[in-house]
GROMACS .gro file of C-alpha atoms in nm:
model
  175
    1MET     CA    1  -2.467  -0.899  -1.444
    2THR     CA    2  -2.215  -1.042  -1.692
    3VAL     CA    3  -1.885  -0.856  -1.714
    4ILE     CA    4  -1.673  -1.112  -1.903
    5THR     CA    5  -1.708  -1.031  -2.271
    6ASP     CA    6  -1.641  -1.255  -2.572
    7GLU     CA    7  -1.330  -1.043  -2.639
    8MET     CA    8  -1.203  -1.123  -2.289
    9ARG     CA    9  -1.277  -1.495  -2.331
   10ALA     CA   10  -1.082  -1.487  -2.659
   11LEU     CA   11  -0.772  -1.396  -2.454
   12ILE     CA   12  -0.773  -1.736  -2.278
   13GLY     CA   13  -0.467  -1.917  -2.408
   14VAL     CA   14  -0.302  -1.598  -2.535
   15GLU     CA   15   0.063  -1.596  -2.435
   16SER     CA   16   0.270  -1.288  -2.353
   17GLU     CA   17   0.588  -1.202  -2.531
   18PRO     CA   18   0.888  -1.345  -2.347
   19ARG     CA   19   1.040  -1.117  -2.086
   20THR     CA   20   1.401  -1.181  -1.994
   21ALA     CA   21   1.567  -1.076  -1.669
   22ALA     CA   22   1.795  -0.775  -1.708
   23LEU     CA   23   2.078  -0.954  -1.527
   24PRO     CA   24   2.188  -1.317  -1.486
   25LEU     CA   25   2.158  -1.474  -1.142
   26SER     CA   26   2.470  -1.370  -0.953
   27GLU     CA   27   2.610  -1.478  -0.617
   28GLU     CA   28   2.521  -1.135  -0.474
   29MET     CA   29   2.165  -1.146  -0.608
   30LEU     CA   30   2.121  -1.494  -0.462
   31ARG     CA   31   2.277  -1.390  -0.129
   32ARG     CA   32   2.032  -1.102  -0.095
   33PHE     CA   33   1.734  -1.321  -0.185
   34VAL     CA   34   1.835  -1.599   0.057
   35HIS     CA   35   1.878  -1.345   0.339
   36GLY     CA   36   1.545  -1.182   0.255
   37VAL     CA   37   1.351  -1.509   0.272
   38MET     CA   38   1.560  -1.638   0.565
   39GLU     CA   39   1.647  -1.962   0.384
   40PRO     CA   40   1.853  -2.179   0.623
   41ASP     CA   41   1.982  -2.441   0.374
   42PRO     CA   42   2.354  -2.376   0.299
   43VAL     CA   43   2.318  -2.534  -0.046
   44HIS     CA   44   2.196  -2.188  -0.151
   45TRP     CA   45   2.508  -1.997  -0.046
   46ASP     CA   46   2.792  -2.224   0.066
   47PRO     CA   47   2.993  -2.370  -0.225
   48GLU     CA   48   3.132  -2.653  -0.008
   49ALA     CA   49   2.789  -2.760   0.121
   50ALA     CA   50   2.649  -2.732  -0.231
   51ALA     CA   51   2.934  -2.940  -0.381
   52ALA     CA   52   2.859  -3.218  -0.131
   53SER     CA   53   2.484  -3.204  -0.210
   54LYS     CA   54   2.288  -3.375  -0.486
   55TYR     CA   55   2.311  -3.048  -0.684
   56GLY     CA   56   2.690  -3.029  -0.691
   57GLU     CA   57   2.683  -2.650  -0.703
   58VAL     CA   58   2.509  -2.353  -0.541
   59VAL     CA   59   2.142  -2.337  -0.646
   60ALA     CA   60   1.863  -2.088  -0.586
   61PRO     CA   61   1.558  -2.173  -0.373
   62PRO     CA   62   1.265  -2.305  -0.578
   63LEU     CA   63   1.064  -1.980  -0.572
   64PHE     CA   64   1.352  -1.756  -0.680
   65PRO     CA   65   1.243  -1.739  -1.046
   66MET     CA   66   0.924  -1.559  -0.938
   67HIS     CA   67   1.145  -1.278  -0.808
   68SER     CA   68   1.399  -1.267  -1.091
   69MET     CA   69   1.232  -0.994  -1.298
   70ARG     CA   70   1.391  -0.701  -1.128
   71ARG     CA   71   1.379  -0.346  -1.253
   72PRO     CA   72   1.662  -0.296  -1.501
   73PRO     CA   73   1.920  -0.026  -1.431
   74GLY     CA   74   1.761   0.305  -1.534
   75GLY     CA   75   1.413   0.148  -1.555
   76PRO     CA   76   1.101   0.324  -1.424
   77ASP     CA   77   1.053   0.332  -1.049
   78PRO     CA   78   0.742   0.129  -0.950
   79PHE     CA   79   0.686   0.367  -0.659
   80ASP     CA   80   0.601   0.640  -0.910
   81ASP     CA   81   0.262   0.465  -0.935
   82PHE     CA   82   0.188   0.578  -0.579
   83ARG     CA   83   0.262   0.940  -0.669
   84ASP     CA   84   0.031   0.918  -0.970
   85ASN     CA   85  -0.234   0.708  -0.792
   86PRO     CA   86  -0.220   0.750  -0.413
   87ASP     CA   87  -0.522   0.520  -0.370
   88GLY     CA   88  -0.351   0.237  -0.558
   89ASP     CA   89  -0.298  -0.094  -0.381
   90GLY     CA   90   0.046  -0.161  -0.528
   91THR     CA   91  -0.056  -0.470  -0.724
   92GLN     CA   92  -0.049  -0.299  -1.064
   93ALA     CA   93  -0.350  -0.524  -1.137
   94GLY     CA   94  -0.156  -0.776  -1.340
   95ARG     CA   95   0.014  -0.525  -1.571
   96GLN     CA   96   0.354  -0.673  -1.495
   97ASN     CA   97   0.279  -1.005  -1.670
   98GLY     CA   98   0.290  -0.869  -2.025
   99LEU     CA   99  -0.064  -0.981  -2.111
  100PRO     CA  100  -0.328  -0.761  -2.273
  101PRO     CA  101  -0.544  -0.587  -2.010
  102LEU     CA  102  -0.891  -0.720  -1.941
  103ASN     CA  103  -1.050  -0.380  -1.863
  104LEU     CA  104  -1.273  -0.518  -1.589
  105PRO     CA  105  -1.507  -0.265  -1.422
  106PHE     CA  106  -1.379  -0.325  -1.069
  107LYS     CA  107  -1.165  -0.116  -0.836
  108ARG     CA  108  -1.050  -0.383  -0.593
  109VAL     CA  109  -0.791  -0.646  -0.671
  110LEU     CA  110  -0.712  -0.937  -0.437
  111ASN     CA  111  -0.451  -1.209  -0.448
  112GLY     CA  112  -0.642  -1.537  -0.478
  113GLY     CA  113  -0.335  -1.756  -0.428
  114THR     CA  114  -0.059  -1.917  -0.630
  115GLU     CA  115   0.011  -2.278  -0.719
  116ALA     CA  116   0.367  -2.373  -0.814
  117GLU     CA  117   0.532  -2.666  -0.990
  118PHE     CA  118   0.909  -2.700  -0.964
  119TYR     CA  119   1.119  -2.869  -1.232
  120ARG     CA  120   1.475  -2.744  -1.187
  121LEU     CA  121   1.656  -2.502  -0.955
  122ALA     CA  122   1.819  -2.191  -1.100
  123ARG     CA  123   2.196  -2.178  -1.088
  124ILE     CA  124   2.449  -1.895  -1.075
  125GLY     CA  125   2.474  -1.748  -1.426
  126ASP     CA  126   2.122  -1.849  -1.532
  127VAL     CA  127   1.932  -1.586  -1.729
  128ILE     CA  128   1.563  -1.632  -1.658
  129THR     CA  129   1.288  -1.572  -1.914
  130VAL     CA  130   0.919  -1.553  -1.832
  131ARG     CA  131   0.603  -1.608  -2.039
  132SER     CA  132   0.250  -1.577  -1.906
  133GLN     CA  133  -0.090  -1.674  -2.039
  134TYR     CA  134  -0.451  -1.642  -1.933
  135VAL     CA  135  -0.587  -1.989  -1.849
  136ASP     CA  136  -0.930  -1.910  -1.708
  137LEU     CA  137  -1.179  -1.632  -1.639
  138THR     CA  138  -1.460  -1.712  -1.396
  139GLU     CA  139  -1.745  -1.484  -1.300
  140ARG     CA  140  -1.899  -1.533  -0.956
  141GLU     CA  141  -2.112  -1.360  -0.702
  142SER     CA  142  -1.949  -1.272  -0.371
  143ARG     CA  143  -2.112  -1.361  -0.038
  144SER     CA  144  -2.247  -1.007  -0.025
  145GLY     CA  145  -2.408  -1.053  -0.367
  146ASN     CA  146  -2.163  -0.837  -0.561
  147PRO     CA  147  -2.010  -0.957  -0.888
  148MET     CA  148  -1.647  -1.059  -0.902
  149VAL     CA  149  -1.416  -1.216  -1.158
  150ILE     CA  150  -1.137  -1.464  -1.088
  151VAL     CA  151  -0.856  -1.449  -1.342
  152ARG     CA  152  -0.605  -1.736  -1.356
  153VAL     CA  153  -0.267  -1.674  -1.516
  154ARG     CA  154  -0.003  -1.943  -1.578
  155THR     CA  155   0.356  -1.823  -1.587
  156THR     CA  156   0.647  -2.035  -1.706
  157TYR     CA  157   1.004  -1.953  -1.601
  158THR     CA  158   1.289  -2.094  -1.813
  159ASN     CA  159   1.665  -2.055  -1.817
  160GLN     CA  160   1.884  -1.949  -2.110
  161ASP     CA  161   1.883  -2.310  -2.240
  162GLY     CA  162   1.503  -2.322  -2.249
  163GLU     CA  163   1.486  -2.559  -1.951
  164VAL     CA  164   1.171  -2.509  -1.744
  165LEU     CA  165   1.253  -2.404  -1.388
  166THR     CA  166   0.912  -2.326  -1.240
  167VAL     CA  167   0.551  -2.297  -1.354
  168THR     CA  168   0.310  -2.094  -1.141
  169THR     CA  169  -0.063  -2.045  -1.172
  170SER     CA  170  -0.189  -1.734  -0.996
  171SER     CA  171  -0.546  -1.641  -0.920
  172VAL     CA  172  -0.638  -1.273  -0.907
  173ILE     CA  173  -0.981  -1.170  -0.780
  174TYR     CA  174  -1.136  -0.853  -0.918
  175ARG     CA  175  -1.435  -0.710  -0.732
   0.00000   0.00000   0.00000
């Protein structure tokens, strides 16, 4: 059974429109993130420790850009999806990346992992912009003999000066 169509394959390399964070990275936003991930390095919250470090100023942990696209004030509540679809798994099946949907005939969506490359750490005041693109679609048979599709999406996070902060490649398994 082949589920990947020529139209789907044509989406490989297609890039989303840029999406820019509603708010710049603030001290409070960084404080909340650092507490949430239990980051022990004071370079992420203590101006004196940061000034004495190789960074010279407070910087965000390397994975912060992946969490910078917060809901803007007055934006739709993502929990409304659960009201409308109580059987949903909360992943939104990739809709948050700004790419055209693939319309795969599967109900289950699994996280297949994420690879990350780090180029620069975000700083207080940075406004982060994100662009995603499909990089691969692979059809396979699961161990139980059922079809599945692995979708790989590369996402590039930049600051307001166009400097690349982080590039991630995520694998999503549809089955």
